[in-house]
PDB file of C-alpha atoms and ligand atoms in Angstrom:
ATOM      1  CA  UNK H   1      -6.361   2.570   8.777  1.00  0.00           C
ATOM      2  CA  UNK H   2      -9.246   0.876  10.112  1.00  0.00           C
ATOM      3  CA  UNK H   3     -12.503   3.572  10.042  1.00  0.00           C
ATOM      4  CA  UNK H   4     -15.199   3.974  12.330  1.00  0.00           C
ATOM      5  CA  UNK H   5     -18.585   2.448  11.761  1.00  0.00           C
ATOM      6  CA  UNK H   6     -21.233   4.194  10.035  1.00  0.00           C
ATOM      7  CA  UNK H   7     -18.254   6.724   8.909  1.00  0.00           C
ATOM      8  CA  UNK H   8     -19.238   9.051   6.284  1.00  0.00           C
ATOM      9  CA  UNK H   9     -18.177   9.155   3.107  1.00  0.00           C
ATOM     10  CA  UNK H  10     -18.904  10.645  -0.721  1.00  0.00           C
ATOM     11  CA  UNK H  11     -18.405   9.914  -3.931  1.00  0.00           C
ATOM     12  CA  UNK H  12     -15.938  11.143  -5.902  1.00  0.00           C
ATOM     13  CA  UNK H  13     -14.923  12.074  -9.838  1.00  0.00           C
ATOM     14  CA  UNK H  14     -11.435  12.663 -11.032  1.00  0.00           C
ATOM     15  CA  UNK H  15     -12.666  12.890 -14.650  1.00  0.00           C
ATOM     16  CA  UNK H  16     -15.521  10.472 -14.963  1.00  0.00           C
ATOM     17  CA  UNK H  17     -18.740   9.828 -13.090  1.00  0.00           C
ATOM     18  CA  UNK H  18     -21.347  11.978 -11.159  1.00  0.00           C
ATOM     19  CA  UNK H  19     -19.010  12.498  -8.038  1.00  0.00           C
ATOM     20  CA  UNK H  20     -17.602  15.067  -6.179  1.00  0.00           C
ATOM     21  CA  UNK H  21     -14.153  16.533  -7.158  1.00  0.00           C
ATOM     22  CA  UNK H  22     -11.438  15.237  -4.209  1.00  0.00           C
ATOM     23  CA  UNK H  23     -10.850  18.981  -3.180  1.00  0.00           C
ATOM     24  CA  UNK H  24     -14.682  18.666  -2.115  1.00  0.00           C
ATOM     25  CA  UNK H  25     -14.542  16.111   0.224  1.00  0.00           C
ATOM     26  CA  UNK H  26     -11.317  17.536   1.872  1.00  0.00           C
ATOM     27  CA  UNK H  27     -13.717  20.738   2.349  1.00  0.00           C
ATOM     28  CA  UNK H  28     -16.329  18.642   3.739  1.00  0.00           C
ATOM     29  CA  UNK H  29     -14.327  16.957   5.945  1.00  0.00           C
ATOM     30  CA  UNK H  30     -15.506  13.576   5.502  1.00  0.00           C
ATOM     31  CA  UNK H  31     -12.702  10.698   6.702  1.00  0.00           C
ATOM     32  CA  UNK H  32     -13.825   8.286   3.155  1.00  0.00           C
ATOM     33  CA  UNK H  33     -14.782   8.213  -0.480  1.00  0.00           C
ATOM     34  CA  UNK H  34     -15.514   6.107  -2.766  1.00  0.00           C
ATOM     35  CA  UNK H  35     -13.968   7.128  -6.722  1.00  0.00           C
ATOM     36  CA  UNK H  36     -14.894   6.533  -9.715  1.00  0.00           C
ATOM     37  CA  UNK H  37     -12.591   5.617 -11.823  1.00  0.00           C
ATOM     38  CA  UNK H  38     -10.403   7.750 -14.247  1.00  0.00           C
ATOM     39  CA  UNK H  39     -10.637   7.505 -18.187  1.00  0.00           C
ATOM     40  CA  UNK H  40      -7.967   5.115 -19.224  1.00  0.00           C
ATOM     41  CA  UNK H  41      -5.423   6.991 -19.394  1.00  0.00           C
ATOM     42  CA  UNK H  42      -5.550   8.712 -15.446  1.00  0.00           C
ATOM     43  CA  UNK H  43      -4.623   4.589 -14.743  1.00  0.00           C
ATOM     44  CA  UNK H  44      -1.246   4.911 -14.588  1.00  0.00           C
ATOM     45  CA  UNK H  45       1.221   4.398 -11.164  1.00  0.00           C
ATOM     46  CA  UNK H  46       2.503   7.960 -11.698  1.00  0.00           C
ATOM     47  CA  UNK H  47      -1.433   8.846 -11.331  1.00  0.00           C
ATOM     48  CA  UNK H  48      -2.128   5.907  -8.586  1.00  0.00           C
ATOM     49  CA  UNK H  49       0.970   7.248  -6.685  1.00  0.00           C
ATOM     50  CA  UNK H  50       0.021  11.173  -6.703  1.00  0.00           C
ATOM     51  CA  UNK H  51      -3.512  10.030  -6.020  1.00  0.00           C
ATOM     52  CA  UNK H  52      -2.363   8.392  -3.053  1.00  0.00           C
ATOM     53  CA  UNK H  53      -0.003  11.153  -1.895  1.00  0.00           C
ATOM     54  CA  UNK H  54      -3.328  13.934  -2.041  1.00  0.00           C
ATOM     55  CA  UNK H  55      -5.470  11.383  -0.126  1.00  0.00           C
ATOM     56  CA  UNK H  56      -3.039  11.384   2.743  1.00  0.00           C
ATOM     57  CA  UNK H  57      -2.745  14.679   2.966  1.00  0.00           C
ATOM     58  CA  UNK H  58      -6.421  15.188   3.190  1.00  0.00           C
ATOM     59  CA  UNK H  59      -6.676  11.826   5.532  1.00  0.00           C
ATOM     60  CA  UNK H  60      -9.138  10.652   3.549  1.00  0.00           C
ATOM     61  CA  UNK H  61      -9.817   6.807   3.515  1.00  0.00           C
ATOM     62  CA  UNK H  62      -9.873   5.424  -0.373  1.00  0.00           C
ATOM     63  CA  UNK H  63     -12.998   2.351   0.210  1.00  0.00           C
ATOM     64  CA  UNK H  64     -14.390   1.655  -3.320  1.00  0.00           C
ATOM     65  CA  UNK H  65     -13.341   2.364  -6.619  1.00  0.00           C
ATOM     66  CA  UNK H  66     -16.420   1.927  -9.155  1.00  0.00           C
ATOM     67  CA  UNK H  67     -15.753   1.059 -12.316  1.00  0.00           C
ATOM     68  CA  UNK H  68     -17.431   3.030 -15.984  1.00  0.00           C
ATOM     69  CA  UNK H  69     -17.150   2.367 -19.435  1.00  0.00           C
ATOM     70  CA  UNK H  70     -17.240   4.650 -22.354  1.00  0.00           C
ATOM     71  CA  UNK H  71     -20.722   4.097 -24.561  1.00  0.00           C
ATOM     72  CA  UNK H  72     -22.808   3.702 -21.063  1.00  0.00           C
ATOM     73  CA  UNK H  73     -25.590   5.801 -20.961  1.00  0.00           C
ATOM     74  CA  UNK H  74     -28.263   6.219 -18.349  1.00  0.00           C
ATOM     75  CA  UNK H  75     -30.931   8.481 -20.895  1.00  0.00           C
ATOM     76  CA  UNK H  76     -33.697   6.223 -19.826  1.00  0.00           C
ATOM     77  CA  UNK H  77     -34.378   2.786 -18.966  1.00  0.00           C
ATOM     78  CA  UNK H  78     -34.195   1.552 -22.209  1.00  0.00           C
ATOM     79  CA  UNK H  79     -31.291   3.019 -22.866  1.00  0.00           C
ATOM     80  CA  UNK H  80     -30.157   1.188 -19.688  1.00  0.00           C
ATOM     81  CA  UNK H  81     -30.748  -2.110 -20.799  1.00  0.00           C
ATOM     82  CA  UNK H  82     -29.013  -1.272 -23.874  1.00  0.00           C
ATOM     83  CA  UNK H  83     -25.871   0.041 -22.600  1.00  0.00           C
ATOM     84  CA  UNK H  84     -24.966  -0.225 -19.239  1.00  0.00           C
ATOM     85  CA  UNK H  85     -22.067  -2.967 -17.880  1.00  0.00           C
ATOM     86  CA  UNK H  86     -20.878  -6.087 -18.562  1.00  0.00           C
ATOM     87  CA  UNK H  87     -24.378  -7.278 -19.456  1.00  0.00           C
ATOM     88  CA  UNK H  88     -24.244  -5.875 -23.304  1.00  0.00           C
ATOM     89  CA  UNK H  89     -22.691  -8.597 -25.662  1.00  0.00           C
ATOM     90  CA  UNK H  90     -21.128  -6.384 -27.933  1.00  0.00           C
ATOM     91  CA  UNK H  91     -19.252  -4.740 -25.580  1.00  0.00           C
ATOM     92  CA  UNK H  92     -18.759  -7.523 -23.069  1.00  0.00           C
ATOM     93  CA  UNK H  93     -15.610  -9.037 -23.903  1.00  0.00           C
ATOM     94  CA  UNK H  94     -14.067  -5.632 -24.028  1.00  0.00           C
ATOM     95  CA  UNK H  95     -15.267  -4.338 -21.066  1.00  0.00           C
ATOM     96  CA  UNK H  96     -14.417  -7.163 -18.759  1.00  0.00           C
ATOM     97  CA  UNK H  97     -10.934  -6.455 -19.883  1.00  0.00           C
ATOM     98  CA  UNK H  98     -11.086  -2.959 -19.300  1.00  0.00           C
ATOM     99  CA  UNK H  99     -12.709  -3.843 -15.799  1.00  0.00           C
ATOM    100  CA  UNK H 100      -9.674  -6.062 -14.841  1.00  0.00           C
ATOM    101  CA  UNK H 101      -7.438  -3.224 -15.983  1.00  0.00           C
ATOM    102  CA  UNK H 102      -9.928  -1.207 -13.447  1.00  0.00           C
ATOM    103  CA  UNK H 103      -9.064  -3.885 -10.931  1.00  0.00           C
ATOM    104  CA  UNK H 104      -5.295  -3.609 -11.453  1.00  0.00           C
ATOM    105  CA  UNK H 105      -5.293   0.064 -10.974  1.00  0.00           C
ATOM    106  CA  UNK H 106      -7.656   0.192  -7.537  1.00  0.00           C
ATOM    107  CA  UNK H 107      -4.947  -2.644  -6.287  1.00  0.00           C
ATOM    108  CA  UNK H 108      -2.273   0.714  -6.769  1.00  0.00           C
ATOM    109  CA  UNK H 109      -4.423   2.644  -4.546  1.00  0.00           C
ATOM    110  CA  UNK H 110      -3.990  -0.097  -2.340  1.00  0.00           C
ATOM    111  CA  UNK H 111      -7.880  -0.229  -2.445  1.00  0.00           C
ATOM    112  CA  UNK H 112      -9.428  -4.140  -2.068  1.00  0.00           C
ATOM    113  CA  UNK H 113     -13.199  -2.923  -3.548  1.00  0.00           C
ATOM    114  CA  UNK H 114     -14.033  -2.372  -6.757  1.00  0.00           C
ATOM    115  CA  UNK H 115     -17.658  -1.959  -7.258  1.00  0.00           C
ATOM    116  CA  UNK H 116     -19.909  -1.169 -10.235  1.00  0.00           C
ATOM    117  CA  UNK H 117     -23.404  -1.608 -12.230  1.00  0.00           C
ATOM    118  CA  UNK H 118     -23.152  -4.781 -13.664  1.00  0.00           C
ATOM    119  CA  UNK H 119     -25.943  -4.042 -16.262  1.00  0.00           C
ATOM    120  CA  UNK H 120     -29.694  -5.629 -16.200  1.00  0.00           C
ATOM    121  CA  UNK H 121     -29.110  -9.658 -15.773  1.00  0.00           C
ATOM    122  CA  UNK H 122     -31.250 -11.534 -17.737  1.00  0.00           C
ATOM    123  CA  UNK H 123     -34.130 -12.454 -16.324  1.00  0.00           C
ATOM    124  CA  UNK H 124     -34.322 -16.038 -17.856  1.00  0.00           C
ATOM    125  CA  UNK H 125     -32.320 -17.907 -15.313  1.00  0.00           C
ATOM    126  CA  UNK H 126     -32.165 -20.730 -17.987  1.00  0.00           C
ATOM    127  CA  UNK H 127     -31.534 -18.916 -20.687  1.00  0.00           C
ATOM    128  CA  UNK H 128     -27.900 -18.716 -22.571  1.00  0.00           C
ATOM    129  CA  UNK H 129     -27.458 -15.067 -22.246  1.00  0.00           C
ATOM    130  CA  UNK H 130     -27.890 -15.039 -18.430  1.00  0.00           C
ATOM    131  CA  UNK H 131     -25.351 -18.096 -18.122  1.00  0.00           C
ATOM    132  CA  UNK H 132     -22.845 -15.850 -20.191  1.00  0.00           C
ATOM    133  CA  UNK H 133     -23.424 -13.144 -17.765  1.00  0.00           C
ATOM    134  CA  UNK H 134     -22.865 -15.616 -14.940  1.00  0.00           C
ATOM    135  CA  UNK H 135     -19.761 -16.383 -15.998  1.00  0.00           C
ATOM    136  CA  UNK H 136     -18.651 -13.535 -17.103  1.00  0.00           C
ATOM    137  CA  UNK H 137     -18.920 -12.288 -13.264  1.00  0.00           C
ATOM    138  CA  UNK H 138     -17.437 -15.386 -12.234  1.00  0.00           C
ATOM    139  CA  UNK H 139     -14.215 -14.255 -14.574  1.00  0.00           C
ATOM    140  CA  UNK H 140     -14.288 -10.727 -13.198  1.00  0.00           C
ATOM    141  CA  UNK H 141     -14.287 -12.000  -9.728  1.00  0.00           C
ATOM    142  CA  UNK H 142     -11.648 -14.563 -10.352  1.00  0.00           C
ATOM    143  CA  UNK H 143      -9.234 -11.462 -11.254  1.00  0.00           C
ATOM    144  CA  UNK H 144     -10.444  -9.475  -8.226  1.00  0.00           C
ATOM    145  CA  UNK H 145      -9.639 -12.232  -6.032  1.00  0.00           C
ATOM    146  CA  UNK H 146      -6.303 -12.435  -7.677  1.00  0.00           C
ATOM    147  CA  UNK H 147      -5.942  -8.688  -6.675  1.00  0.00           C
ATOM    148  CA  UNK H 148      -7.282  -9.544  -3.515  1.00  0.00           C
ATOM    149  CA  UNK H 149     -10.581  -7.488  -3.414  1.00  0.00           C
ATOM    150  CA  UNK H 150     -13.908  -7.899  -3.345  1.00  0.00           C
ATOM    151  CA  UNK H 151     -16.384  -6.623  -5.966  1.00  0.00           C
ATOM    152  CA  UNK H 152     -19.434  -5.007  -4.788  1.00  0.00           C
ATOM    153  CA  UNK H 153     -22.779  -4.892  -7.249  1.00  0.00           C
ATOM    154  CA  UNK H 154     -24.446  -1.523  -7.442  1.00  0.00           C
ATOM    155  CA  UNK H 155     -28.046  -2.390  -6.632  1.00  0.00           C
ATOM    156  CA  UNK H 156     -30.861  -1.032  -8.590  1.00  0.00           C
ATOM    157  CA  UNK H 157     -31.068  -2.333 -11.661  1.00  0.00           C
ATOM    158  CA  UNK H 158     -32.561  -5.430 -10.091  1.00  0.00           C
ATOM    159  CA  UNK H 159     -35.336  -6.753  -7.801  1.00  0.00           C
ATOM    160  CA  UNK H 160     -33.209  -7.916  -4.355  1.00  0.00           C
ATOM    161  CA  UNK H 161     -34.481 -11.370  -5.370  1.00  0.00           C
ATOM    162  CA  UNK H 162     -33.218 -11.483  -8.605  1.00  0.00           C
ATOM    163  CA  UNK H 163     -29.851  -9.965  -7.059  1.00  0.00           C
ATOM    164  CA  UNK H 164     -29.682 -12.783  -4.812  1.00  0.00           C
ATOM    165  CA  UNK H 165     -30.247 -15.717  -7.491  1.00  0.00           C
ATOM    166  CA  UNK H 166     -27.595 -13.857  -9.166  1.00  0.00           C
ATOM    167  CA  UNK H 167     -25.123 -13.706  -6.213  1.00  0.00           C
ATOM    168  CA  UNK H 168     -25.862 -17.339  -5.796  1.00  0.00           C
ATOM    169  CA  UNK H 169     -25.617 -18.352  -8.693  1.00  0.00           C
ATOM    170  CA  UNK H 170     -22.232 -16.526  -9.863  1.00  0.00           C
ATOM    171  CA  UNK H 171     -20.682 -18.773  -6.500  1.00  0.00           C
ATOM    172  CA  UNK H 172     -18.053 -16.392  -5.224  1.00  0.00           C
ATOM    173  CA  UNK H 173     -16.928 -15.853  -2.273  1.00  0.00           C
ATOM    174  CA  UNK H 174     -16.158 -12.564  -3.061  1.00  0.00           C
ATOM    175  CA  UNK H 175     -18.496 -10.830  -4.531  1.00  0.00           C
ATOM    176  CA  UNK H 176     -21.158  -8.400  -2.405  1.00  0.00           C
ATOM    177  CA  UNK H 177     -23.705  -5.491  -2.595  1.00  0.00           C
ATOM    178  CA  UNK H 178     -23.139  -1.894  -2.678  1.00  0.00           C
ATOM    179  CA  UNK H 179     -26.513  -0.792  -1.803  1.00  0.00           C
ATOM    180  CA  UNK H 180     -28.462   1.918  -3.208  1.00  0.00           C
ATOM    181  CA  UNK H 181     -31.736   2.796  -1.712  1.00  0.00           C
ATOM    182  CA  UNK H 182     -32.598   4.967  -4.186  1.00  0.00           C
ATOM    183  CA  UNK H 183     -31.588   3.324  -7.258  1.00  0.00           C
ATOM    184  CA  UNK H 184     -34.470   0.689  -6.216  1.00  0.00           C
ATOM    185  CA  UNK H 185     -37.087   3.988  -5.997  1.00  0.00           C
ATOM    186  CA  UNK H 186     -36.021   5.597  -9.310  1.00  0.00           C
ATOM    187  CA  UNK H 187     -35.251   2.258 -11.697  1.00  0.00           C
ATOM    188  CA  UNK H 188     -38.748   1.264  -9.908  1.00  0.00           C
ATOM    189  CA  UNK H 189     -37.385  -2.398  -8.771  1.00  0.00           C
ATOM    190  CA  UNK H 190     -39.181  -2.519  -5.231  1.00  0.00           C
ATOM    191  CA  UNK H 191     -39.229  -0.748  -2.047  1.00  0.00           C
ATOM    192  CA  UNK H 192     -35.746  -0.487  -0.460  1.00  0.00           C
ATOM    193  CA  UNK H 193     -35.706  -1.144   3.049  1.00  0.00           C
ATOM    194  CA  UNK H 194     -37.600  -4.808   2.834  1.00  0.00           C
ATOM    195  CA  UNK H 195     -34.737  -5.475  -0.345  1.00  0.00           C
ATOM    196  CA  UNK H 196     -32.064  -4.398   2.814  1.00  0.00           C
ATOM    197  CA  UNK H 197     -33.823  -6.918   4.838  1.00  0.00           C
ATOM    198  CA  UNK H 198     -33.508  -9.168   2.148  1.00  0.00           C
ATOM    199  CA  UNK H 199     -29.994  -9.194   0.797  1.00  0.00           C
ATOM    200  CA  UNK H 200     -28.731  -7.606   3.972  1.00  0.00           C
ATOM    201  CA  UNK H 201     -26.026 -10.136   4.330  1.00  0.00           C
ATOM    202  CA  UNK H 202     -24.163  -9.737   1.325  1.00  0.00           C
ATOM    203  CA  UNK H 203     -24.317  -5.675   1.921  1.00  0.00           C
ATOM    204  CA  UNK H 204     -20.598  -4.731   2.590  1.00  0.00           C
ATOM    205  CA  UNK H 205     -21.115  -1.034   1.230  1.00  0.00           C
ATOM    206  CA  UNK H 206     -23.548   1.555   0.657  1.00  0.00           C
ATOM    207  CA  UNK H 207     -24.876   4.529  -0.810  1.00  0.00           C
ATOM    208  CA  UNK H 208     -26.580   7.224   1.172  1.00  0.00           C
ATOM    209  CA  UNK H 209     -29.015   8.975  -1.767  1.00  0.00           C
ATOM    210  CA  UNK H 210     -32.753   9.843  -2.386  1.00  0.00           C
ATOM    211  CA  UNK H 211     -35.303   9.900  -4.800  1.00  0.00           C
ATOM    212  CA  UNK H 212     -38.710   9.808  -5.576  1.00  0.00           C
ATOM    213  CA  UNK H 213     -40.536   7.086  -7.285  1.00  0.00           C
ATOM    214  CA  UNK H 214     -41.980   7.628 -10.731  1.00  0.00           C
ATOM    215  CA  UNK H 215     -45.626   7.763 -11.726  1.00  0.00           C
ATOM    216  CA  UNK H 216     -44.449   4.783 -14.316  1.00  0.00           C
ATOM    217  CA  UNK H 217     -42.165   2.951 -12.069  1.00  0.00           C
ATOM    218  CA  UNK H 218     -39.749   0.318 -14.414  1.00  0.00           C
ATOM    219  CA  UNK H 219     -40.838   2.428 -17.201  1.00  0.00           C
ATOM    220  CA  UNK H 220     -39.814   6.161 -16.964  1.00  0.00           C
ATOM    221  CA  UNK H 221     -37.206   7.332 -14.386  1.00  0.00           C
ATOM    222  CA  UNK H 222     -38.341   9.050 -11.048  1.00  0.00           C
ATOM    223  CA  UNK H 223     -36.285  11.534  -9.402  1.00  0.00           C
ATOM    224  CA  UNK H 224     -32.848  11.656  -7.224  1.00  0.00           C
ATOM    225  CA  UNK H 225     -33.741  14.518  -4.804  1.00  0.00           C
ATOM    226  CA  UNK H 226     -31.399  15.637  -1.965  1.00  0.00           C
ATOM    227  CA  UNK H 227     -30.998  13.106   1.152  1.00  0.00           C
ATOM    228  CA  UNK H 228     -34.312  13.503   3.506  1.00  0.00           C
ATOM    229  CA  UNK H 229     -36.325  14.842   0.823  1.00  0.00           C
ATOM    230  CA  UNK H 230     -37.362  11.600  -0.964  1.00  0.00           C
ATOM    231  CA  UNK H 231     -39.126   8.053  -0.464  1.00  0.00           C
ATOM    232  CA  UNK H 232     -36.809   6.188   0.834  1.00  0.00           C
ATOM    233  CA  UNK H 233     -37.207   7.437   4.781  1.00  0.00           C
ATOM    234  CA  UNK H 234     -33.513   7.576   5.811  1.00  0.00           C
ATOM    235  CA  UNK H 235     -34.015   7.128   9.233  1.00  0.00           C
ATOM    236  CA  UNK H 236     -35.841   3.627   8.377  1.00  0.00           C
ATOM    237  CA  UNK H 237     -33.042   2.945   6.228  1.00  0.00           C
ATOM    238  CA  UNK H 238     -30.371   3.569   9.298  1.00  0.00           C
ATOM    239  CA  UNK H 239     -32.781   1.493  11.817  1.00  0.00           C
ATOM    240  CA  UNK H 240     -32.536  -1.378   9.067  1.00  0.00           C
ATOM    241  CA  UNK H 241     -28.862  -0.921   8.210  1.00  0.00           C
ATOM    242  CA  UNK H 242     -28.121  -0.834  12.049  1.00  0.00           C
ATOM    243  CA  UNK H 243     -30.646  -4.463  12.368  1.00  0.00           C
ATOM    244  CA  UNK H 244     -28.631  -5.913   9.722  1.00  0.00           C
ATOM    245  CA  UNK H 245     -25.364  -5.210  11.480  1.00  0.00           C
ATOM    246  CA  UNK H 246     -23.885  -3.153   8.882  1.00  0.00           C
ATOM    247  CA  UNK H 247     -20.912  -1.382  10.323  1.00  0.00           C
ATOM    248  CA  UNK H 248     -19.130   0.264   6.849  1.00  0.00           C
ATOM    249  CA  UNK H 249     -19.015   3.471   5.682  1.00  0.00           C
ATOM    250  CA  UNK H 250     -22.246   5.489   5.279  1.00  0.00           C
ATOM    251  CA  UNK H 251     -21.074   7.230   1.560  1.00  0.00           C
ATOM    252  CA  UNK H 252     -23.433  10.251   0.324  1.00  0.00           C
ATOM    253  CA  UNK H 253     -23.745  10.455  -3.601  1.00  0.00           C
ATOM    254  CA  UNK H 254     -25.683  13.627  -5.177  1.00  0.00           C
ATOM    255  CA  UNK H 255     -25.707  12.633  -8.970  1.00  0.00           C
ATOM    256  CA  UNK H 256     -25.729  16.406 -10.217  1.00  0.00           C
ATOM    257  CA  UNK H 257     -21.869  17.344 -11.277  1.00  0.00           C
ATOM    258  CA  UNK H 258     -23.580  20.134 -13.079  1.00  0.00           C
ATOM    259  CA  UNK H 259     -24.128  22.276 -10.598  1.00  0.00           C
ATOM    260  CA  UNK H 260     -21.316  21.770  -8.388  1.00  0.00           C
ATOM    261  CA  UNK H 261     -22.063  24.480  -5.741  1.00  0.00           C
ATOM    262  CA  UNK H 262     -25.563  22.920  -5.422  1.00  0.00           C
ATOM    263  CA  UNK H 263     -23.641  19.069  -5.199  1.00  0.00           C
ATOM    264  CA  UNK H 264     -21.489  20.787  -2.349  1.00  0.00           C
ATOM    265  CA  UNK H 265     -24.073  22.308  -0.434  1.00  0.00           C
ATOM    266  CA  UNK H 266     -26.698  19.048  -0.599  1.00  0.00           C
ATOM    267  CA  UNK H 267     -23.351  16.486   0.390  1.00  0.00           C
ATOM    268  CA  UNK H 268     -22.705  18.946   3.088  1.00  0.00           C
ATOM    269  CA  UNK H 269     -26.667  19.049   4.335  1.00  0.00           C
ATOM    270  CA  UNK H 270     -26.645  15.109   4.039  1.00  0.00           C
ATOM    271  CA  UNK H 271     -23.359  15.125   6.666  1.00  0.00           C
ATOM    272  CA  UNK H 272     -25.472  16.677   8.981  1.00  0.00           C
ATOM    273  CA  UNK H 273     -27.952  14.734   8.843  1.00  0.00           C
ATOM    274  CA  UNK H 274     -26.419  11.376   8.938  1.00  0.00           C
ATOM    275  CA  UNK H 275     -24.157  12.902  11.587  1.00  0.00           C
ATOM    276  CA  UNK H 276     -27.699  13.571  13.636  1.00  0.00           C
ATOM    277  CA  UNK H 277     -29.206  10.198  12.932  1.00  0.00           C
ATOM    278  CA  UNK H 278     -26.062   7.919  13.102  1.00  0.00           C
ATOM    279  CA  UNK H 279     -26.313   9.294  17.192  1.00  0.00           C
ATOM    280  CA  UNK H 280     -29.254   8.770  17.315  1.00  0.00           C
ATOM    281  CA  UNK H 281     -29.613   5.398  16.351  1.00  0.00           C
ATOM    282  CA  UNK H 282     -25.726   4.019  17.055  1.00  0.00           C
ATOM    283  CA  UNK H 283     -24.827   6.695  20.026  1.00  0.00           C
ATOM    284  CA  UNK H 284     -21.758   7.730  18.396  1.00  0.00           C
TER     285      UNK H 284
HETATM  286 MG1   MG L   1     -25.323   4.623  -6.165  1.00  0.00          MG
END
């Protein structure tokens, strides 16, 4: 199945994550999603297989599966640092085997993206720890390849020119951007659309979400907020995804699982609006 561009999307939680339960974007209608992945023990062919089965029913495109590990915490930035990805060394060894396993399972969904937050690189490029992370990447991508997928790097966490020395550097031919306007507002790493601009031609997915920066930026958190009500002008960020020639799936995320009837009702505003824009600016 070959979508659309600009297509919307959401993301998606079986039993991990900040997404939307399946059932949700069946109700919303959307034609993708992107998933994050189950707990260990949701990775199974049975699981792939009924997964599968429900997503054809609904005929709902599978076009990212992110991966998460247990012990990751997004409290604060600190906390960040500490224990997000495959950037920890405690964890790393473990995690890019769990990550493969990740990679294994999106290949039974028939799915050739994985995607996920790789942690905060070091920003030493000569240092030993960011060479470890460089090849650690390199290994991950290695197995995607094998798999044949792509893996796509959550932005955020980074400033675009950091992201790009890291791209560069990792010298992959398969690895990409999932990009995140908002992450770059709340984690405070620079102003999105000239970091579009800027990376724009390793972009191969993206995140449609909002926030607002902090009075602290890089230090405390500032705030997701529903699509249209934050800083990162969406229509700007359409224009610019349009100028870049981005043609993939346009996939809301509204990080608040907690209140699922406020999730359902902010996805479903931000369909609207993307639905009104994306004619705007593509005519379809
Ligand atoms: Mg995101």
């Amino acid at each position: 199945m070959t979508l659309p561009p600009w297509s919307l999307g959401v993301f998606t939680s079986i039993d991990a994550g900040l997404g939307v339960r399946l059932e949700v974007a069946r109700e919303l209608g959307v034609p993708s999603i992107q998933l994050h992945t189950p707990h260990a023990e949701g990775r199974t062919p049975a699981a792939a297989e009924a997964f599968l089965k429900k997503l054809e029913e609904a005929g709902i495109e599978l076009t990212c599966v992110f991966g998460g590990f247990e012990g990751e915490s997004y409290a604060d930035i600190p906390t960040v640092e500490r224990t997000i990805g495959l950037v920890p060394a405690e964890t790393r060894a473990s995690r890019l085997a769990e990550m493969k396993e990740i990679s294994d399972f999106t290949r039974l969904l028939g799915c050739s993206v994985i995607g996920l937050h790789v942690g905060v690189v070091p920003h030493d490029r000569n240092s030993k720890e960011y060479a470890d992370v460089i090849e650690i990447t390199r290994q991950l991508c290695d197995h995607a390849a094998y798999n044949e997928q792509n893996v796509h790097l959550e932005t955020g966490q980074e400033t675009a020119e950091a992201l790009l020395h890291y791209i560069e550097d990792v010298a992959r031919n398969n690895l990409f951007i999932n990009f995140d306007p908002a992450n770059m507002i709340l984690y405070g790493t620079g102003e999105p659309i000239p970091a579009l601009k800027l990376v724009g031609k390793y972009v191969r997915s993206v995140h449609c979400k909002d926030g607002t920066w902090s009075d602290q930026p890089g230090v405390t958190w500032g705030c997701e907020v529903p699509l249209g009500q934050g800083d990162v002008n969406i229509r700007e960020y359409l224009q610019t995804l349009k100028e870049i020639g981005y043609t993939g799936p346009l996939t809301i995320e509204r990080e608040i699982p907690q209140e699922p009837e406020r999730q359902k009702a902010e996805v479903l505003h931000a369909t609207s609006l993307l639905t009104q824009l994306r004619k705007e600016i593509l005519g379809s």
